[in-house]
């Protein structure tokens, strides 16, 4: 069955940009929106996040591996688990795994159906971002050529019927737990801060860190429900101490960072706690008011002044 028969909003071949990153890792990117990563072992494969659910990620996975699939969510936000329902229906999924908080209905981290009103608001805001990208891309093609080797941001299709259904988590991943795919192992690291249930995966043999939203090229969101700047500082300090060589992140057009980027984010988070960042009013990608903290190459977003979390 092709994605056209599954009530998706874009064809997988047009929506995703797929790249072999070496070391048995494939990036399944929704450029400018979110990136997921497929790690292939000898006996099983692992998909770290499943994207937005706009196109059939199961089609892409099936073209890359025939091994049983473990789906791991970096956290419960909808743009990281939007493809789980598709995978449940059309892939050989061993487990849907996540932070233990995802199994607690009262935690705010359960993988319930996403509010359609939020999805409509998200789609409307991101349509404006795509318009801004077109202007930026035109200037880049004329003057700067920074994007010559990057995938172009995808235009959003018509999304009035877009849904992200509930997909139950079937396996809780403890901090320090080892995931064995056969011939390769990944360590689970609980990294709260961006959200209470955030986790990363680290492969010591290659030095690859799958960072989700914890280490990004983009602005780091510390202003949403459940965000905790102090926990974020502790989590990023922990990541900075790892022997990381490559960081594979979830957002922005540049998704691969050098290992030193974890230390840069940790330094910015520490500066935030001591009040030594350059802070100014701003907005996030969706137009919500925030306080923007710039610290070297890193940007952190916290609640707007007067709107701090209680």
PDB file of C-alpha atoms in Angstrom:
ATOM      1  CA  UNK A   1       0.000   0.000   0.000  1.00  0.00           C
ATOM      2  CA  UNK A   2       1.409   3.411  -0.884  1.00  0.00           C
ATOM      3  CA  UNK A   3       1.209   6.537   1.230  1.00  0.00           C
ATOM      4  CA  UNK A   4      -1.342   8.019  -1.191  1.00  0.00           C
ATOM      5  CA  UNK A   5      -3.920   5.552   0.155  1.00  0.00           C
ATOM      6  CA  UNK A   6      -3.366   6.386   3.812  1.00  0.00           C
ATOM      7  CA  UNK A   7      -4.789   9.901   4.000  1.00  0.00           C
ATOM      8  CA  UNK A   8      -1.402  11.559   4.284  1.00  0.00           C
ATOM      9  CA  UNK A   9      -0.851  15.127   3.171  1.00  0.00           C
ATOM     10  CA  UNK A  10       2.384  14.757   1.180  1.00  0.00           C
ATOM     11  CA  UNK A  11       4.105  11.953  -0.689  1.00  0.00           C
ATOM     12  CA  UNK A  12       7.006  10.488   1.256  1.00  0.00           C
ATOM     13  CA  UNK A  13       9.377  10.861  -1.681  1.00  0.00           C
ATOM     14  CA  UNK A  14       8.648  14.574  -1.959  1.00  0.00           C
ATOM     15  CA  UNK A  15       8.446  15.414   1.747  1.00  0.00           C
ATOM     16  CA  UNK A  16      11.420  13.600   3.287  1.00  0.00           C
ATOM     17  CA  UNK A  17      15.081  14.172   2.505  1.00  0.00           C
ATOM     18  CA  UNK A  18      16.976  10.981   3.303  1.00  0.00           C
ATOM     19  CA  UNK A  19      20.731  10.900   3.764  1.00  0.00           C
ATOM     20  CA  UNK A  20      23.165   8.106   4.586  1.00  0.00           C
ATOM     21  CA  UNK A  21      25.334   9.632   7.325  1.00  0.00           C
ATOM     22  CA  UNK A  22      27.706   6.668   7.515  1.00  0.00           C
ATOM     23  CA  UNK A  23      28.245   4.409  10.521  1.00  0.00           C
ATOM     24  CA  UNK A  24      24.912   2.695   9.757  1.00  0.00           C
ATOM     25  CA  UNK A  25      22.898   5.855  10.447  1.00  0.00           C
ATOM     26  CA  UNK A  26      20.363   7.441   8.097  1.00  0.00           C
ATOM     27  CA  UNK A  27      18.796  10.849   8.576  1.00  0.00           C
ATOM     28  CA  UNK A  28      15.113  11.006   7.628  1.00  0.00           C
ATOM     29  CA  UNK A  29      14.637  14.742   7.469  1.00  0.00           C
ATOM     30  CA  UNK A  30      11.610  16.990   7.075  1.00  0.00           C
ATOM     31  CA  UNK A  31      13.865  19.928   6.223  1.00  0.00           C
ATOM     32  CA  UNK A  32      13.244  23.062   8.213  1.00  0.00           C
ATOM     33  CA  UNK A  33      10.773  21.165  10.389  1.00  0.00           C
ATOM     34  CA  UNK A  34      12.258  18.117  12.175  1.00  0.00           C
ATOM     35  CA  UNK A  35      14.776  15.322  11.597  1.00  0.00           C
ATOM     36  CA  UNK A  36      14.532  11.665  12.641  1.00  0.00           C
ATOM     37  CA  UNK A  37      17.359   9.126  12.618  1.00  0.00           C
ATOM     38  CA  UNK A  38      17.428   5.426  11.714  1.00  0.00           C
ATOM     39  CA  UNK A  39      20.233   3.395  13.305  1.00  0.00           C
ATOM     40  CA  UNK A  40      20.735  -0.070  11.810  1.00  0.00           C
ATOM     41  CA  UNK A  41      22.240  -2.945  13.789  1.00  0.00           C
ATOM     42  CA  UNK A  42      22.770  -6.577  12.874  1.00  0.00           C
ATOM     43  CA  UNK A  43      19.517  -7.818  14.409  1.00  0.00           C
ATOM     44  CA  UNK A  44      17.303  -4.755  14.850  1.00  0.00           C
ATOM     45  CA  UNK A  45      17.007  -1.179  13.758  1.00  0.00           C
ATOM     46  CA  UNK A  46      16.121   1.845  15.852  1.00  0.00           C
ATOM     47  CA  UNK A  47      14.217   4.942  14.780  1.00  0.00           C
ATOM     48  CA  UNK A  48      14.881   7.951  16.985  1.00  0.00           C
ATOM     49  CA  UNK A  49      11.728  10.051  16.653  1.00  0.00           C
ATOM     50  CA  UNK A  50       9.133   9.690  13.883  1.00  0.00           C
ATOM     51  CA  UNK A  51       8.502  13.265  12.782  1.00  0.00           C
ATOM     52  CA  UNK A  52       5.308  15.164  12.161  1.00  0.00           C
ATOM     53  CA  UNK A  53       3.012  12.571  10.589  1.00  0.00           C
ATOM     54  CA  UNK A  54       2.559  14.619   7.404  1.00  0.00           C
ATOM     55  CA  UNK A  55       3.902  11.853   5.144  1.00  0.00           C
ATOM     56  CA  UNK A  56       4.382   8.112   5.635  1.00  0.00           C
ATOM     57  CA  UNK A  57       7.702   7.625   7.368  1.00  0.00           C
ATOM     58  CA  UNK A  58       7.041   3.869   7.237  1.00  0.00           C
ATOM     59  CA  UNK A  59       7.623   4.012   3.468  1.00  0.00           C
ATOM     60  CA  UNK A  60      11.083   5.470   4.019  1.00  0.00           C
ATOM     61  CA  UNK A  61      12.022   3.033   6.773  1.00  0.00           C
ATOM     62  CA  UNK A  62      10.922   0.072   4.640  1.00  0.00           C
ATOM     63  CA  UNK A  63      13.255   1.258   1.877  1.00  0.00           C
ATOM     64  CA  UNK A  64      16.230   1.369   4.247  1.00  0.00           C
ATOM     65  CA  UNK A  65      15.879  -1.748   6.405  1.00  0.00           C
ATOM     66  CA  UNK A  66      13.837  -4.910   6.699  1.00  0.00           C
ATOM     67  CA  UNK A  67      14.874  -5.517  10.304  1.00  0.00           C
ATOM     68  CA  UNK A  68      12.442  -5.327  13.228  1.00  0.00           C
ATOM     69  CA  UNK A  69      12.144  -1.745  14.428  1.00  0.00           C
ATOM     70  CA  UNK A  70      12.423  -0.170  17.869  1.00  0.00           C
ATOM     71  CA  UNK A  71      10.878   3.310  17.842  1.00  0.00           C
ATOM     72  CA  UNK A  72      12.303   5.651  20.496  1.00  0.00           C
ATOM     73  CA  UNK A  73      10.759   9.058  21.175  1.00  0.00           C
ATOM     74  CA  UNK A  74      13.148  11.749  22.396  1.00  0.00           C
ATOM     75  CA  UNK A  75      10.163  13.312  24.209  1.00  0.00           C
ATOM     76  CA  UNK A  76       6.401  13.594  23.886  1.00  0.00           C
ATOM     77  CA  UNK A  77       6.082  16.757  21.770  1.00  0.00           C
ATOM     78  CA  UNK A  78       3.969  16.104  18.705  1.00  0.00           C
ATOM     79  CA  UNK A  79       6.618  16.848  16.069  1.00  0.00           C
ATOM     80  CA  UNK A  80       8.725  13.981  17.436  1.00  0.00           C
ATOM     81  CA  UNK A  81       6.059  11.254  17.537  1.00  0.00           C
ATOM     82  CA  UNK A  82       3.699  12.240  14.722  1.00  0.00           C
ATOM     83  CA  UNK A  83       4.615   9.178  12.631  1.00  0.00           C
ATOM     84  CA  UNK A  84       4.127   6.608  15.386  1.00  0.00           C
ATOM     85  CA  UNK A  85       0.577   5.709  14.330  1.00  0.00           C
ATOM     86  CA  UNK A  86       1.744   5.109  10.753  1.00  0.00           C
ATOM     87  CA  UNK A  87       4.555   2.878  11.990  1.00  0.00           C
ATOM     88  CA  UNK A  88       2.193   0.964  14.276  1.00  0.00           C
ATOM     89  CA  UNK A  89       0.014   0.135  11.277  1.00  0.00           C
ATOM     90  CA  UNK A  90       2.629  -0.462   8.594  1.00  0.00           C
ATOM     91  CA  UNK A  91       5.953  -1.524  10.147  1.00  0.00           C
ATOM     92  CA  UNK A  92       7.242  -4.410  12.241  1.00  0.00           C
ATOM     93  CA  UNK A  93       7.651  -2.443  15.451  1.00  0.00           C
ATOM     94  CA  UNK A  94       9.154  -4.292  18.414  1.00  0.00           C
ATOM     95  CA  UNK A  95       8.286  -1.527  20.890  1.00  0.00           C
ATOM     96  CA  UNK A  96       7.407   2.132  21.117  1.00  0.00           C
ATOM     97  CA  UNK A  97       9.882   3.267  23.762  1.00  0.00           C
ATOM     98  CA  UNK A  98      10.149   6.513  25.702  1.00  0.00           C
ATOM     99  CA  UNK A  99      10.994   8.064  29.045  1.00  0.00           C
ATOM    100  CA  UNK A 100       9.107   6.414  31.953  1.00  0.00           C
ATOM    101  CA  UNK A 101       7.030   9.592  32.416  1.00  0.00           C
ATOM    102  CA  UNK A 102       5.272   8.743  29.152  1.00  0.00           C
ATOM    103  CA  UNK A 103       3.564   5.853  30.964  1.00  0.00           C
ATOM    104  CA  UNK A 104       2.168   8.165  33.642  1.00  0.00           C
ATOM    105  CA  UNK A 105      -1.179   9.574  32.530  1.00  0.00           C
ATOM    106  CA  UNK A 106      -0.867  12.466  34.984  1.00  0.00           C
ATOM    107  CA  UNK A 107       2.651  13.523  34.013  1.00  0.00           C
ATOM    108  CA  UNK A 108       1.698  15.634  30.995  1.00  0.00           C
ATOM    109  CA  UNK A 109       4.108  13.489  28.960  1.00  0.00           C
ATOM    110  CA  UNK A 110       1.758  10.687  27.865  1.00  0.00           C
ATOM    111  CA  UNK A 111       1.526  10.059  24.138  1.00  0.00           C
ATOM    112  CA  UNK A 112      -2.128  11.030  23.847  1.00  0.00           C
ATOM    113  CA  UNK A 113      -3.850  12.404  20.743  1.00  0.00           C
ATOM    114  CA  UNK A 114      -2.698  15.951  19.985  1.00  0.00           C
ATOM    115  CA  UNK A 115      -5.204  18.801  20.190  1.00  0.00           C
ATOM    116  CA  UNK A 116      -6.315  19.559  16.573  1.00  0.00           C
ATOM    117  CA  UNK A 117      -6.475  23.248  17.465  1.00  0.00           C
ATOM    118  CA  UNK A 118      -2.770  23.218  18.327  1.00  0.00           C
ATOM    119  CA  UNK A 119      -1.954  21.506  15.035  1.00  0.00           C
ATOM    120  CA  UNK A 120      -3.936  24.125  13.086  1.00  0.00           C
ATOM    121  CA  UNK A 121      -2.129  26.919  14.900  1.00  0.00           C
ATOM    122  CA  UNK A 122       1.220  25.257  14.288  1.00  0.00           C
ATOM    123  CA  UNK A 123       0.516  24.831  10.575  1.00  0.00           C
ATOM    124  CA  UNK A 124      -0.561  28.476  10.221  1.00  0.00           C
ATOM    125  CA  UNK A 125       2.536  29.768  12.011  1.00  0.00           C
ATOM    126  CA  UNK A 126       4.895  27.530  10.060  1.00  0.00           C
ATOM    127  CA  UNK A 127       3.360  28.680   6.763  1.00  0.00           C
ATOM    128  CA  UNK A 128       4.677  32.131   7.665  1.00  0.00           C
ATOM    129  CA  UNK A 129       8.096  30.664   8.447  1.00  0.00           C
ATOM    130  CA  UNK A 130       8.162  28.989   5.026  1.00  0.00           C
ATOM    131  CA  UNK A 131       7.411  32.357   3.397  1.00  0.00           C
ATOM    132  CA  UNK A 132      10.341  33.895   5.286  1.00  0.00           C
ATOM    133  CA  UNK A 133      12.529  30.986   4.184  1.00  0.00           C
ATOM    134  CA  UNK A 134      11.711  31.609   0.523  1.00  0.00           C
ATOM    135  CA  UNK A 135      12.947  35.195   0.839  1.00  0.00           C
ATOM    136  CA  UNK A 136      16.042  34.077   2.695  1.00  0.00           C
ATOM    137  CA  UNK A 137      16.762  31.333   0.154  1.00  0.00           C
ATOM    138  CA  UNK A 138      16.468  33.780  -2.743  1.00  0.00           C
ATOM    139  CA  UNK A 139      19.007  36.112  -1.123  1.00  0.00           C
ATOM    140  CA  UNK A 140      21.268  33.179  -0.306  1.00  0.00           C
ATOM    141  CA  UNK A 141      21.252  31.965  -3.915  1.00  0.00           C
ATOM    142  CA  UNK A 142      22.236  35.437  -5.048  1.00  0.00           C
ATOM    143  CA  UNK A 143      24.807  36.450  -2.467  1.00  0.00           C
ATOM    144  CA  UNK A 144      25.865  34.028   0.251  1.00  0.00           C
ATOM    145  CA  UNK A 145      25.649  30.369  -0.886  1.00  0.00           C
ATOM    146  CA  UNK A 146      25.416  29.070   2.669  1.00  0.00           C
ATOM    147  CA  UNK A 147      22.749  26.545   1.685  1.00  0.00           C
ATOM    148  CA  UNK A 148      24.371  25.006  -1.358  1.00  0.00           C
ATOM    149  CA  UNK A 149      24.828  21.668   0.437  1.00  0.00           C
ATOM    150  CA  UNK A 150      21.665  21.819   2.540  1.00  0.00           C
ATOM    151  CA  UNK A 151      18.191  20.476   1.852  1.00  0.00           C
ATOM    152  CA  UNK A 152      15.539  23.076   1.074  1.00  0.00           C
ATOM    153  CA  UNK A 153      12.790  23.719   3.599  1.00  0.00           C
ATOM    154  CA  UNK A 154       9.600  21.953   2.604  1.00  0.00           C
ATOM    155  CA  UNK A 155       6.457  23.940   1.789  1.00  0.00           C
ATOM    156  CA  UNK A 156       3.566  22.847   3.964  1.00  0.00           C
ATOM    157  CA  UNK A 157       0.752  21.032   2.168  1.00  0.00           C
ATOM    158  CA  UNK A 158      -2.908  21.664   2.948  1.00  0.00           C
ATOM    159  CA  UNK A 159      -3.223  20.409   6.544  1.00  0.00           C
ATOM    160  CA  UNK A 160      -6.813  21.095   7.590  1.00  0.00           C
ATOM    161  CA  UNK A 161      -7.328  17.406   8.435  1.00  0.00           C
ATOM    162  CA  UNK A 162      -3.950  16.826  10.069  1.00  0.00           C
ATOM    163  CA  UNK A 163      -4.059  14.633  13.165  1.00  0.00           C
ATOM    164  CA  UNK A 164      -1.530  13.038  15.495  1.00  0.00           C
ATOM    165  CA  UNK A 165      -3.336  10.079  17.084  1.00  0.00           C
ATOM    166  CA  UNK A 166      -2.464   8.501  20.406  1.00  0.00           C
ATOM    167  CA  UNK A 167       0.035   5.658  20.132  1.00  0.00           C
ATOM    168  CA  UNK A 168       0.675   3.880  23.435  1.00  0.00           C
ATOM    169  CA  UNK A 169       4.239   3.605  24.710  1.00  0.00           C
ATOM    170  CA  UNK A 170       5.068  -0.061  25.297  1.00  0.00           C
ATOM    171  CA  UNK A 171       8.539   0.224  26.843  1.00  0.00           C
ATOM    172  CA  UNK A 172       9.982   2.629  29.399  1.00  0.00           C
ATOM    173  CA  UNK A 173      13.670   3.447  29.025  1.00  0.00           C
ATOM    174  CA  UNK A 174      15.614   3.949  32.235  1.00  0.00           C
ATOM    175  CA  UNK A 175      18.514   6.335  32.591  1.00  0.00           C
ATOM    176  CA  UNK A 176      21.713   4.464  31.775  1.00  0.00           C
ATOM    177  CA  UNK A 177      19.876   1.589  30.109  1.00  0.00           C
ATOM    178  CA  UNK A 178      21.680  -0.038  27.191  1.00  0.00           C
ATOM    179  CA  UNK A 179      19.852  -0.792  23.938  1.00  0.00           C
ATOM    180  CA  UNK A 180      21.440  -3.677  22.029  1.00  0.00           C
ATOM    181  CA  UNK A 181      20.663  -3.733  18.291  1.00  0.00           C
ATOM    182  CA  UNK A 182      23.086  -6.578  17.571  1.00  0.00           C
ATOM    183  CA  UNK A 183      26.649  -5.509  16.861  1.00  0.00           C
ATOM    184  CA  UNK A 184      26.050  -2.055  18.318  1.00  0.00           C
ATOM    185  CA  UNK A 185      24.732  -0.616  21.561  1.00  0.00           C
ATOM    186  CA  UNK A 186      23.306   2.773  22.506  1.00  0.00           C
ATOM    187  CA  UNK A 187      23.076   4.234  25.994  1.00  0.00           C
ATOM    188  CA  UNK A 188      19.933   5.980  27.213  1.00  0.00           C
ATOM    189  CA  UNK A 189      20.514   9.338  28.888  1.00  0.00           C
ATOM    190  CA  UNK A 190      17.673  11.157  30.629  1.00  0.00           C
ATOM    191  CA  UNK A 191      18.187  14.854  29.829  1.00  0.00           C
ATOM    192  CA  UNK A 192      15.287  16.875  31.273  1.00  0.00           C
ATOM    193  CA  UNK A 193      15.169  20.598  30.665  1.00  0.00           C
ATOM    194  CA  UNK A 194      13.476  21.263  27.358  1.00  0.00           C
ATOM    195  CA  UNK A 195      10.747  18.919  28.607  1.00  0.00           C
ATOM    196  CA  UNK A 196      10.541  16.687  31.699  1.00  0.00           C
ATOM    197  CA  UNK A 197      10.671  13.485  29.639  1.00  0.00           C
ATOM    198  CA  UNK A 198      13.535  14.347  27.303  1.00  0.00           C
ATOM    199  CA  UNK A 199      16.143  11.696  26.565  1.00  0.00           C
ATOM    200  CA  UNK A 200      19.159  11.307  24.296  1.00  0.00           C
ATOM    201  CA  UNK A 201      20.965   8.248  22.944  1.00  0.00           C
ATOM    202  CA  UNK A 202      24.759   7.898  22.887  1.00  0.00           C
ATOM    203  CA  UNK A 203      26.879   5.342  21.046  1.00  0.00           C
ATOM    204  CA  UNK A 204      30.340   5.203  22.594  1.00  0.00           C
ATOM    205  CA  UNK A 205      31.826   3.090  19.810  1.00  0.00           C
ATOM    206  CA  UNK A 206      31.267   5.850  17.243  1.00  0.00           C
ATOM    207  CA  UNK A 207      30.939   8.920  19.478  1.00  0.00           C
ATOM    208  CA  UNK A 208      27.509   9.682  17.996  1.00  0.00           C
ATOM    209  CA  UNK A 209      25.010  11.538  20.177  1.00  0.00           C
ATOM    210  CA  UNK A 210      21.367  11.576  19.095  1.00  0.00           C
ATOM    211  CA  UNK A 211      20.424  14.780  20.887  1.00  0.00           C
ATOM    212  CA  UNK A 212      16.767  15.422  20.035  1.00  0.00           C
ATOM    213  CA  UNK A 213      15.963  18.961  21.205  1.00  0.00           C
ATOM    214  CA  UNK A 214      18.675  19.095  23.872  1.00  0.00           C
ATOM    215  CA  UNK A 215      21.560  20.238  21.642  1.00  0.00           C
ATOM    216  CA  UNK A 216      20.563  22.184  18.542  1.00  0.00           C
ATOM    217  CA  UNK A 217      21.752  24.655  15.958  1.00  0.00           C
ATOM    218  CA  UNK A 218      18.404  26.358  16.488  1.00  0.00           C
ATOM    219  CA  UNK A 219      17.219  28.288  19.526  1.00  0.00           C
ATOM    220  CA  UNK A 220      16.689  26.065  22.565  1.00  0.00           C
ATOM    221  CA  UNK A 221      13.129  26.295  23.897  1.00  0.00           C
ATOM    222  CA  UNK A 222      13.067  26.613  27.690  1.00  0.00           C
ATOM    223  CA  UNK A 223       9.763  28.452  27.905  1.00  0.00           C
ATOM    224  CA  UNK A 224       7.193  25.717  27.299  1.00  0.00           C
ATOM    225  CA  UNK A 225       5.149  23.726  29.779  1.00  0.00           C
ATOM    226  CA  UNK A 226       7.444  21.603  31.925  1.00  0.00           C
ATOM    227  CA  UNK A 227      10.647  23.298  30.787  1.00  0.00           C
ATOM    228  CA  UNK A 228      13.271  23.715  33.504  1.00  0.00           C
ATOM    229  CA  UNK A 229      16.425  25.817  32.870  1.00  0.00           C
ATOM    230  CA  UNK A 230      18.242  24.415  35.918  1.00  0.00           C
ATOM    231  CA  UNK A 231      17.588  20.833  34.786  1.00  0.00           C
ATOM    232  CA  UNK A 232      18.654  21.824  31.273  1.00  0.00           C
ATOM    233  CA  UNK A 233      21.955  23.159  32.618  1.00  0.00           C
ATOM    234  CA  UNK A 234      22.586  19.903  34.489  1.00  0.00           C
ATOM    235  CA  UNK A 235      21.632  17.771  31.480  1.00  0.00           C
ATOM    236  CA  UNK A 236      23.833  19.662  29.028  1.00  0.00           C
ATOM    237  CA  UNK A 237      26.753  19.634  31.476  1.00  0.00           C
ATOM    238  CA  UNK A 238      26.378  15.855  31.564  1.00  0.00           C
ATOM    239  CA  UNK A 239      26.404  15.666  27.760  1.00  0.00           C
ATOM    240  CA  UNK A 240      29.442  17.946  27.582  1.00  0.00           C
ATOM    241  CA  UNK A 241      31.394  15.372  29.572  1.00  0.00           C
ATOM    242  CA  UNK A 242      30.862  12.603  27.018  1.00  0.00           C
ATOM    243  CA  UNK A 243      33.503  11.678  24.385  1.00  0.00           C
ATOM    244  CA  UNK A 244      31.194  12.861  21.599  1.00  0.00           C
ATOM    245  CA  UNK A 245      32.457  13.276  18.042  1.00  0.00           C
ATOM    246  CA  UNK A 246      29.172  13.901  16.172  1.00  0.00           C
ATOM    247  CA  UNK A 247      25.875  15.326  17.365  1.00  0.00           C
ATOM    248  CA  UNK A 248      22.763  14.572  15.307  1.00  0.00           C
ATOM    249  CA  UNK A 249      20.068  17.066  16.247  1.00  0.00           C
ATOM    250  CA  UNK A 250      16.347  17.293  15.599  1.00  0.00           C
ATOM    251  CA  UNK A 251      15.852  20.776  14.184  1.00  0.00           C
ATOM    252  CA  UNK A 252      16.942  23.492  11.806  1.00  0.00           C
ATOM    253  CA  UNK A 253      18.516  23.150   8.371  1.00  0.00           C
ATOM    254  CA  UNK A 254      21.891  22.258   9.895  1.00  0.00           C
ATOM    255  CA  UNK A 255      21.291  19.089  11.876  1.00  0.00           C
ATOM    256  CA  UNK A 256      24.829  17.723  12.331  1.00  0.00           C
ATOM    257  CA  UNK A 257      27.097  19.425  14.844  1.00  0.00           C
ATOM    258  CA  UNK A 258      30.615  18.704  16.115  1.00  0.00           C
ATOM    259  CA  UNK A 259      30.996  17.141  19.527  1.00  0.00           C
ATOM    260  CA  UNK A 260      32.106  20.442  21.072  1.00  0.00           C
ATOM    261  CA  UNK A 261      28.604  21.873  20.550  1.00  0.00           C
ATOM    262  CA  UNK A 262      27.374  20.129  23.708  1.00  0.00           C
ATOM    263  CA  UNK A 263      29.910  22.071  25.731  1.00  0.00           C
ATOM    264  CA  UNK A 264      28.857  25.323  24.065  1.00  0.00           C
ATOM    265  CA  UNK A 265      25.230  24.727  25.005  1.00  0.00           C
ATOM    266  CA  UNK A 266      26.226  23.730  28.534  1.00  0.00           C
ATOM    267  CA  UNK A 267      28.225  26.961  28.910  1.00  0.00           C
ATOM    268  CA  UNK A 268      25.255  29.011  27.720  1.00  0.00           C
ATOM    269  CA  UNK A 269      22.909  27.206  30.120  1.00  0.00           C
ATOM    270  CA  UNK A 270      25.290  27.864  33.009  1.00  0.00           C
ATOM    271  CA  UNK A 271      25.489  31.541  32.031  1.00  0.00           C
ATOM    272  CA  UNK A 272      21.692  31.684  31.985  1.00  0.00           C
ATOM    273  CA  UNK A 273      21.557  30.507  35.595  1.00  0.00           C
ATOM    274  CA  UNK A 274      24.084  33.123  36.676  1.00  0.00           C
ATOM    275  CA  UNK A 275      22.360  35.911  34.746  1.00  0.00           C
ATOM    276  CA  UNK A 276      25.323  36.642  32.471  1.00  0.00           C
ATOM    277  CA  UNK A 277      23.718  36.102  29.069  1.00  0.00           C
ATOM    278  CA  UNK A 278      22.708  38.938  26.729  1.00  0.00           C
ATOM    279  CA  UNK A 279      18.921  38.968  27.250  1.00  0.00           C
ATOM    280  CA  UNK A 280      16.319  40.805  25.179  1.00  0.00           C
ATOM    281  CA  UNK A 281      12.601  40.499  24.349  1.00  0.00           C
ATOM    282  CA  UNK A 282      11.836  38.312  21.351  1.00  0.00           C
ATOM    283  CA  UNK A 283       9.517  35.708  19.887  1.00  0.00           C
ATOM    284  CA  UNK A 284       9.853  32.025  19.224  1.00  0.00           C
ATOM    285  CA  UNK A 285       9.396  30.380  15.828  1.00  0.00           C
ATOM    286  CA  UNK A 286       5.630  30.339  16.298  1.00  0.00           C
ATOM    287  CA  UNK A 287       5.373  33.985  17.302  1.00  0.00           C
ATOM    288  CA  UNK A 288       5.029  33.498  21.068  1.00  0.00           C
ATOM    289  CA  UNK A 289       6.689  36.183  23.225  1.00  0.00           C
ATOM    290  CA  UNK A 290       9.892  35.063  24.964  1.00  0.00           C
ATOM    291  CA  UNK A 291      13.061  36.376  26.484  1.00  0.00           C
ATOM    292  CA  UNK A 292      15.940  35.621  24.137  1.00  0.00           C
ATOM    293  CA  UNK A 293      19.379  34.907  25.580  1.00  0.00           C
ATOM    294  CA  UNK A 294      22.337  34.956  23.193  1.00  0.00           C
ATOM    295  CA  UNK A 295      25.570  33.432  24.447  1.00  0.00           C
ATOM    296  CA  UNK A 296      28.234  32.843  21.819  1.00  0.00           C
ATOM    297  CA  UNK A 297      26.812  30.558  19.116  1.00  0.00           C
ATOM    298  CA  UNK A 298      23.940  29.444  21.362  1.00  0.00           C
ATOM    299  CA  UNK A 299      20.479  30.967  21.822  1.00  0.00           C
ATOM    300  CA  UNK A 300      18.183  30.067  24.710  1.00  0.00           C
ATOM    301  CA  UNK A 301      14.520  31.086  24.969  1.00  0.00           C
ATOM    302  CA  UNK A 302      12.879  31.552  28.366  1.00  0.00           C
ATOM    303  CA  UNK A 303       9.453  32.941  29.311  1.00  0.00           C
ATOM    304  CA  UNK A 304       8.811  36.575  28.468  1.00  0.00           C
ATOM    305  CA  UNK A 305       9.297  38.968  31.370  1.00  0.00           C
ATOM    306  CA  UNK A 306       6.097  39.080  33.386  1.00  0.00           C
ATOM    307  CA  UNK A 307       5.091  35.614  32.117  1.00  0.00           C
ATOM    308  CA  UNK A 308       7.466  33.449  34.116  1.00  0.00           C
ATOM    309  CA  UNK A 309       6.146  30.040  35.081  1.00  0.00           C
ATOM    310  CA  UNK A 310       4.804  29.793  38.596  1.00  0.00           C
TER     311      UNK A 310
END
